[in-house]
Short mmCIF file of C-alpha atoms and ligand atoms in Angstrom, two decimals:
data_model
loop_
_atom_site.label_atom_id
_atom_site.label_comp_id
_atom_site.label_asym_id
_atom_site.label_seq_id
_atom_site.Cartn_x
_atom_site.Cartn_y
_atom_site.Cartn_z
CA UNK S 1 -31.67 -9.11 25.32
CA UNK S 2 -27.87 -9.34 25.24
CA UNK S 3 -25.95 -8.60 28.42
CA UNK S 4 -23.11 -6.09 28.25
CA UNK S 5 -20.53 -8.88 28.31
CA UNK S 6 -22.29 -11.00 25.70
CA UNK S 7 -22.46 -7.95 23.50
CA UNK S 8 -18.73 -7.27 23.81
CA UNK S 9 -17.87 -10.94 23.29
CA UNK S 10 -20.11 -11.29 20.23
CA UNK S 11 -19.28 -8.08 18.38
CA UNK S 12 -16.01 -6.66 19.61
CA UNK S 13 -13.79 -9.42 20.95
CA UNK S 14 -12.18 -11.13 17.97
CA UNK S 15 -9.71 -13.75 19.17
CA UNK S 16 -6.34 -12.95 17.66
CA UNK S 17 -2.85 -14.19 18.36
CA UNK S 18 -0.52 -11.60 19.93
CA UNK S 19 1.26 -9.66 17.19
CA UNK S 20 4.47 -7.64 17.29
CA UNK S 21 2.94 -4.75 19.23
CA UNK S 22 -0.35 -5.95 20.75
CA UNK S 23 0.62 -8.32 23.57
CA UNK S 24 -2.86 -8.44 25.14
CA UNK S 25 -6.15 -7.22 23.66
CA UNK S 26 -9.81 -7.15 24.77
CA UNK S 27 -10.78 -8.84 28.03
CA UNK S 28 -8.44 -7.79 30.80
CA UNK S 29 -8.30 -4.61 32.88
CA UNK S 30 -5.93 -3.05 30.39
CA UNK S 31 -4.56 -3.96 26.99
CA UNK S 32 -0.78 -4.30 26.76
CA UNK S 33 1.18 -2.76 23.91
CA UNK S 34 4.86 -2.87 23.07
CA UNK S 35 5.63 -0.05 20.59
CA UNK S 36 8.70 -0.68 18.40
CA UNK S 37 12.00 0.45 19.93
CA UNK S 38 13.00 3.98 19.01
CA UNK S 39 9.41 4.94 18.18
CA UNK S 40 7.05 7.30 19.93
CA UNK S 41 3.46 6.41 20.69
CA UNK S 42 1.02 8.66 18.78
CA UNK S 43 -2.41 8.86 20.44
CA UNK S 44 -5.60 10.58 19.31
CA UNK S 45 -9.32 10.50 20.20
CA UNK S 46 -12.33 11.51 18.12
CA UNK S 47 -15.96 11.29 19.11
CA UNK S 48 -19.02 11.04 16.85
CA UNK S 49 -22.30 12.16 18.41
CA UNK S 50 -25.73 11.46 16.94
CA UNK S 51 -27.47 14.64 15.80
CA UNK S 52 -24.18 16.53 15.74
CA UNK S 53 -21.81 14.53 13.52
CA UNK S 54 -24.35 12.24 11.90
CA UNK S 55 -28.12 12.11 11.38
CA UNK S 56 -30.31 9.97 13.64
CA UNK S 57 -30.92 6.65 11.89
CA UNK S 58 -27.65 6.82 9.92
CA UNK S 59 -26.45 3.59 8.27
CA UNK S 60 -24.48 1.76 11.04
CA UNK S 61 -22.02 0.18 8.61
CA UNK S 62 -20.99 3.61 7.32
CA UNK S 63 -20.81 4.91 10.89
CA UNK S 64 -18.46 2.08 11.83
CA UNK S 65 -16.23 3.01 8.92
CA UNK S 66 -16.33 6.73 9.57
CA UNK S 67 -15.77 6.54 13.34
CA UNK S 68 -12.50 4.71 12.72
CA UNK S 69 -11.58 6.59 9.53
CA UNK S 70 -11.60 10.02 11.19
CA UNK S 71 -9.27 8.68 13.89
CA UNK S 72 -6.92 7.00 11.41
CA UNK S 73 -6.80 10.30 9.57
CA UNK S 74 -5.24 11.90 12.66
CA UNK S 75 -2.55 9.21 12.75
CA UNK S 76 -1.92 9.83 9.04
CA UNK S 77 -1.48 13.55 9.69
CA UNK S 78 1.22 12.75 12.24
CA UNK S 79 3.03 10.29 9.95
CA UNK S 80 2.23 7.50 12.40
CA UNK S 81 1.69 3.82 11.60
CA UNK S 82 -1.68 2.54 12.91
CA UNK S 83 -1.20 0.08 15.76
CA UNK S 84 -4.32 -0.36 17.91
CA UNK S 85 -7.57 1.33 18.92
CA UNK S 86 -10.16 1.37 21.69
CA UNK S 87 -13.90 1.92 21.30
CA UNK S 88 -16.12 3.63 23.88
CA UNK S 89 -19.71 3.13 22.87
CA UNK S 90 -22.96 4.47 24.33
CA UNK S 91 -26.00 2.71 22.84
CA UNK S 92 -29.72 3.30 23.48
CA UNK S 93 -30.31 -0.48 23.25
CA UNK S 94 -28.46 -3.67 22.30
CA UNK S 95 -29.86 -3.76 18.76
CA UNK S 96 -28.11 -6.77 17.23
CA UNK S 97 -28.60 -5.92 13.60
CA UNK S 98 -27.24 -2.42 14.28
CA UNK S 99 -24.24 -3.86 16.13
CA UNK S 100 -23.48 -6.41 13.42
CA UNK S 101 -23.49 -3.74 10.70
CA UNK S 102 -21.51 -1.27 12.77
CA UNK S 103 -18.87 -3.91 13.56
CA UNK S 104 -18.68 -4.92 9.88
CA UNK S 105 -18.01 -1.34 8.77
CA UNK S 106 -15.46 -0.73 11.51
CA UNK S 107 -13.55 -4.02 11.20
CA UNK S 108 -13.33 -3.98 7.42
CA UNK S 109 -11.44 -0.67 7.64
CA UNK S 110 -9.45 -1.91 10.68
CA UNK S 111 -8.31 -4.96 8.75
CA UNK S 112 -7.40 -2.90 5.69
CA UNK S 113 -5.35 -0.54 7.88
CA UNK S 114 -3.75 -3.36 9.90
CA UNK S 115 -5.03 -2.00 13.22
CA UNK S 116 -6.55 -4.02 16.08
CA UNK S 117 -9.35 -3.28 18.56
CA UNK S 118 -7.78 -3.79 21.98
CA UNK S 119 -10.46 -2.62 24.42
CA UNK S 120 -13.11 -0.08 25.21
CA UNK S 121 -16.18 0.62 27.26
CA UNK S 122 -19.84 -0.11 26.59
CA UNK S 123 -22.73 1.66 28.25
CA UNK S 124 -26.40 2.45 27.69
CA UNK S 125 -27.10 6.02 26.64
CA UNK S 126 -27.74 8.32 23.66
CA UNK S 127 -25.81 6.99 20.65
CA UNK S 128 -22.21 8.15 20.92
CA UNK S 129 -19.09 6.60 19.38
CA UNK S 130 -15.68 7.44 20.70
CA UNK S 131 -12.54 5.84 19.30
CA UNK S 132 -8.99 6.32 20.52
CA UNK S 133 -6.24 5.30 18.12
CA UNK S 134 -2.64 4.51 18.87
CA UNK S 135 0.14 4.52 16.33
CA UNK S 136 3.91 4.58 16.25
CA UNK S 137 6.29 7.00 14.63
CA UNK S 138 10.10 7.03 14.72
CA UNK S 139 11.46 9.66 17.12
CA UNK S 140 12.01 13.01 15.33
CA UNK S 141 9.89 12.04 12.30
CA UNK S 142 6.41 13.05 13.50
CA UNK S 143 4.73 15.60 11.19
CA UNK S 144 4.01 18.25 13.80
CA UNK S 145 1.91 21.38 13.26
CA UNK S 146 4.66 23.59 14.67
CA UNK S 147 7.36 22.36 12.28
CA UNK S 148 6.52 24.26 9.05
CA UNK S 149 9.30 26.49 7.70
CA UNK S 150 9.34 29.83 5.89
CA UNK S 151 9.52 29.14 2.12
CA UNK S 152 7.89 25.70 2.34
CA UNK S 153 5.57 24.59 -0.46
CA UNK S 154 1.99 23.93 0.55
CA UNK S 155 0.44 20.68 -0.64
CA UNK S 156 -2.88 18.89 -0.33
CA UNK S 157 -3.73 15.25 -1.07
CA UNK S 158 -6.66 13.97 -3.14
CA UNK S 159 -9.56 16.33 -3.78
CA UNK S 160 -11.58 18.77 -1.69
CA UNK S 161 -15.19 19.84 -1.35
CA UNK S 162 -17.29 16.84 -2.38
CA UNK S 163 -18.21 15.90 1.21
CA UNK S 164 -19.52 19.40 1.84
CA UNK S 165 -21.51 19.29 -1.39
CA UNK S 166 -23.11 15.98 -0.35
CA UNK S 167 -23.99 17.43 3.06
CA UNK S 168 -25.75 20.40 1.41
CA UNK S 169 -27.83 18.00 -0.68
CA UNK S 170 -28.74 15.85 2.35
CA UNK S 171 -29.77 19.01 4.19
CA UNK S 172 -32.07 19.92 1.27
CA UNK S 173 -30.10 23.10 0.45
CA UNK S 174 -28.93 21.90 -2.94
CA UNK S 175 -29.53 19.19 -5.53
CA UNK S 176 -27.25 16.97 -7.59
CA UNK S 177 -27.86 14.39 -10.32
CA UNK S 178 -27.88 10.87 -8.82
CA UNK S 179 -24.57 9.72 -10.31
CA UNK S 180 -22.73 12.74 -8.84
CA UNK S 181 -24.50 12.45 -5.49
CA UNK S 182 -23.33 8.82 -5.25
CA UNK S 183 -19.73 9.97 -5.68
CA UNK S 184 -20.07 12.90 -3.25
CA UNK S 185 -21.90 10.89 -0.61
CA UNK S 186 -19.15 8.29 -0.64
CA UNK S 187 -16.71 11.04 0.31
CA UNK S 188 -18.97 12.20 3.16
CA UNK S 189 -19.76 8.76 4.59
CA UNK S 190 -16.72 6.70 3.74
CA UNK S 191 -13.64 8.94 3.87
CA UNK S 192 -10.30 7.31 3.04
CA UNK S 193 -7.70 8.02 5.73
CA UNK S 194 -4.37 8.86 4.06
CA UNK S 195 -2.22 6.63 6.29
CA UNK S 196 0.12 5.39 3.56
CA UNK S 197 0.81 8.95 2.43
CA UNK S 198 1.44 10.20 5.97
CA UNK S 199 4.03 7.48 6.53
CA UNK S 200 5.62 8.01 3.11
CA UNK S 201 6.07 11.72 3.93
CA UNK S 202 8.23 11.03 7.01
CA UNK S 203 11.55 12.78 6.62
CA UNK S 204 10.21 14.73 3.59
CA UNK S 205 7.34 16.92 4.84
CA UNK S 206 7.87 19.36 7.69
CA UNK S 207 4.31 19.76 9.00
CA UNK S 208 0.94 18.18 8.28
CA UNK S 209 -2.70 18.32 9.39
CA UNK S 210 -5.76 16.45 8.22
CA UNK S 211 -8.51 18.56 6.69
CA UNK S 212 -11.58 17.85 8.79
CA UNK S 213 -13.04 21.30 9.47
CA UNK S 214 -12.15 23.04 6.20
CA UNK S 215 -8.79 23.81 4.56
CA UNK S 216 -8.54 27.46 5.68
CA UNK S 217 -9.28 26.68 9.31
CA UNK S 218 -7.06 23.61 9.46
CA UNK S 219 -4.14 25.24 7.64
CA UNK S 220 -4.61 28.12 10.09
CA UNK S 221 -3.59 25.73 12.89
CA UNK S 222 -0.26 24.95 11.18
CA UNK S 223 0.35 28.65 10.55
CA UNK S 224 -0.47 29.66 14.11
CA UNK S 225 1.76 26.97 15.60
CA UNK S 226 4.60 27.66 13.16
CA UNK S 227 4.12 31.46 13.21
CA UNK S 228 3.97 31.78 9.43
CA UNK S 229 1.62 33.02 6.66
CA UNK S 230 0.45 31.28 3.47
CA UNK S 231 -0.45 32.12 -0.11
CA UNK S 232 -2.92 29.78 -1.79
CA UNK S 233 -3.44 29.78 -5.58
CA UNK S 234 -7.20 29.31 -5.91
CA UNK S 235 -6.87 27.88 -9.42
CA UNK S 236 -4.56 25.10 -8.17
CA UNK S 237 -7.04 23.74 -5.63
CA UNK S 238 -8.23 20.22 -6.58
CA UNK S 239 -12.05 19.97 -6.63
CA UNK S 240 -13.79 16.64 -6.12
CA UNK S 241 -15.40 15.18 -9.27
CA UNK S 242 -18.91 16.23 -8.19
CA UNK S 243 -17.87 19.72 -7.10
CA UNK S 244 -15.97 20.29 -10.36
CA UNK S 245 -19.35 20.52 -12.17
CA UNK S 246 -20.40 23.52 -10.03
CA UNK S 247 -19.81 27.27 -10.65
CA UNK S 248 -16.20 28.30 -9.91
CA UNK S 249 -17.05 30.52 -6.92
CA UNK S 250 -18.86 27.68 -5.23
CA UNK S 251 -15.98 25.33 -5.97
CA UNK S 252 -13.51 27.72 -4.35
CA UNK S 253 -15.77 28.24 -1.33
CA UNK S 254 -16.26 24.52 -0.67
CA UNK S 255 -12.61 23.64 -1.24
CA UNK S 256 -11.50 26.33 1.22
CA UNK S 257 -14.32 26.14 3.74
CA UNK S 258 -15.92 22.71 3.28
CA UNK S 259 -15.25 20.07 5.85
CA UNK S 260 -15.09 16.31 6.25
CA UNK S 261 -12.49 15.99 3.46
CA UNK S 262 -9.98 13.97 5.51
CA UNK S 263 -7.21 14.83 3.09
CA UNK S 264 -3.73 15.76 4.29
CA UNK S 265 -2.55 19.36 4.03
CA UNK S 266 1.22 19.43 4.42
CA UNK S 267 4.29 21.57 3.91
CA UNK S 268 7.65 20.58 2.47
CA UNK S 269 10.72 22.48 1.25
CA UNK S 270 10.81 23.24 -2.52
CA UNK S 271 13.94 21.07 -2.95
CA UNK S 272 11.83 18.09 -1.87
CA UNK S 273 9.27 18.42 -4.71
CA UNK S 274 10.42 15.27 -6.47
CA UNK S 275 10.58 13.37 -3.18
CA UNK S 276 7.00 14.43 -2.37
CA UNK S 277 5.79 13.21 -5.78
CA UNK S 278 7.61 9.89 -5.34
CA UNK S 279 6.13 9.46 -1.85
CA UNK S 280 2.66 10.20 -3.25
CA UNK S 281 3.15 7.68 -6.06
CA UNK S 282 4.34 5.02 -3.61
CA UNK S 283 1.26 5.69 -1.45
CA UNK S 284 -0.96 5.67 -4.58
CA UNK S 285 -2.39 9.01 -3.44
CA UNK S 286 -2.42 12.04 -5.72
CA UNK S 287 -1.08 15.31 -4.30
CA UNK S 288 -1.32 18.89 -5.55
CA UNK S 289 0.92 21.86 -4.81
CA UNK S 290 -1.43 24.72 -3.90
CA UNK S 291 0.78 27.50 -2.57
CA UNK S 292 3.62 28.40 -0.27
CA UNK S 293 4.44 29.67 3.21
CA UNK S 294 6.01 33.00 4.16
CA UNK S 295 6.72 35.15 7.17
CA UNK S 296 3.98 37.09 8.98
CA UNK S 297 0.50 35.77 9.61
CA UNK S 298 -2.75 34.98 7.78
CA UNK S 299 -3.74 33.35 4.50
CA UNK S 300 -3.87 35.17 1.16
CA UNK S 301 -5.95 33.65 -1.64
CA UNK S 302 -4.56 34.51 -5.08
CA UNK S 303 -6.49 34.45 -8.36
CA UNK S 304 -5.07 33.21 -11.67
CA UNK S 305 -3.37 36.59 -12.25
CA UNK S 306 -1.67 36.37 -8.85
CA UNK S 307 -3.96 39.07 -7.39
CA UNK S 308 -5.13 38.62 -3.84
CA UNK S 309 -8.87 38.46 -3.17
CA UNK S 310 -10.75 38.40 0.10
CA UNK S 311 -12.11 35.17 1.39
CA UNK S 312 -13.49 34.66 4.85
CA UNK S 313 -12.81 31.50 6.75
CA UNK S 314 -15.85 29.96 8.36
CA UNK S 315 -14.22 26.85 9.60
CA UNK S 316 -16.34 24.61 11.77
CA UNK S 317 -16.33 25.28 15.50
CA UNK S 318 -18.67 23.35 17.80
CA UNK S 319 -18.96 26.29 20.14
CA UNK S 320 -18.97 28.91 17.37
CA UNK S 321 -21.58 31.70 17.20
CA UNK S 322 -23.45 30.53 14.11
CA UNK S 323 -24.39 27.06 15.34
P1 LIG A 1 -13.59 -2.67 33.34
O1 LIG A 1 -14.78 -2.71 34.25
O2 LIG A 1 -12.37 -3.30 33.88
O3 LIG A 1 -13.39 -1.29 32.76
P2 LIG A 1 -15.33 -3.60 31.30
O4 LIG A 1 -16.28 -4.48 32.00
O5 LIG A 1 -15.77 -2.21 30.99
O6 LIG A 1 -13.96 -3.60 32.10
O7 LIG A 1 -14.86 -4.28 29.94
C1 LIG A 1 -14.42 -5.61 29.90
C2 LIG A 1 -13.41 -5.78 28.80
O8 LIG A 1 -14.04 -5.55 27.56
C3 LIG A 1 -12.23 -4.81 28.88
O9 LIG A 1 -11.09 -5.48 28.40
C4 LIG A 1 -12.63 -3.72 27.93
O10 LIG A 1 -11.50 -3.07 27.38
C5 LIG A 1 -13.41 -4.50 26.88
N1 LIG A 1 -14.46 -3.69 26.21
C6 LIG A 1 -15.55 -3.11 26.76
N2 LIG A 1 -16.31 -2.49 25.81
C7 LIG A 1 -15.68 -2.69 24.64
C8 LIG A 1 -15.94 -2.33 23.31
N3 LIG A 1 -17.01 -1.58 22.96
N4 LIG A 1 -15.06 -2.71 22.35
C9 LIG A 1 -13.97 -3.42 22.68
N5 LIG A 1 -13.67 -3.84 23.91
C10 LIG A 1 -14.50 -3.47 24.89
MG1 LIG A 2 -14.98 -0.28 31.69
#
């Protein structure tokens, strides 16, 4: 059986030369970081708990990817450049094949995003993965939730709803042909954090949030903080390729109320439309304009004729009534 320190050394301590920002990584009492001058440190934590965020027995490689991806998605939504992360891990046992797969999934995304593991904590307990990410963003360029403006366009990256569709299939509530389930499951298990887009939108977008709990609920956070309302054109919403084969009502429901999309929802002034499209092209990430912001409060969903129809938000809430 591996000791705690052997486990850390074997799976999580990868010797690396100091880089521009990480002066000292795993192995001391603290890691030491030197964020670029004139930048703010952006910090965010997300926890994944077995039985709550993922099924018992879930593929450890996918878990490694997802645990980091959901955190990187928060940096993306702030316009921050990924810099470093810590990993707090509770494990029922030191299962080496589990650890090797988990580390592979996590580090392949870390390497792709240019972010380094600089420390953490390891303990025995029910499986629980908690990552804290650190990024940097130039002062005054963070994409804050309270910075949306009246008259802004509302945009979303990529596509929505496929992760929710995959979850319904895994829960036995729905079925999909294999080739579509493969596509949808990839969205659920291996989300792509939109870091390049978040950074490209600095100085262009006003406010951004990542869509983790459902578009309506997450957009609601921007609106509440910015004290504004929104109109969404239902027909403009971009369905995932699997969801696009479903009846229209279901598409609209999952795009508005699904979860686990990890796309960016952001606002930008209409005169920046070309700049948004250029930023999206440079980040190789498609974006769609889905509505606009106004005064007042709440979200109106408009049909193709511009008529408002009622749609309830049932965004995910861990302490909500229906759980
Ligand atoms: P301390 O007792 O000072 O908190 P630990 O014994 O918990 O230190 O950890 C030793 C070193 O290993 C520290 O640098 C810590 O950041 C790092 N570490 C512990 N667990 C992990 C992990 N899961 N991933 C990366 N680094 C870790
Ligand atoms: Mg410790």
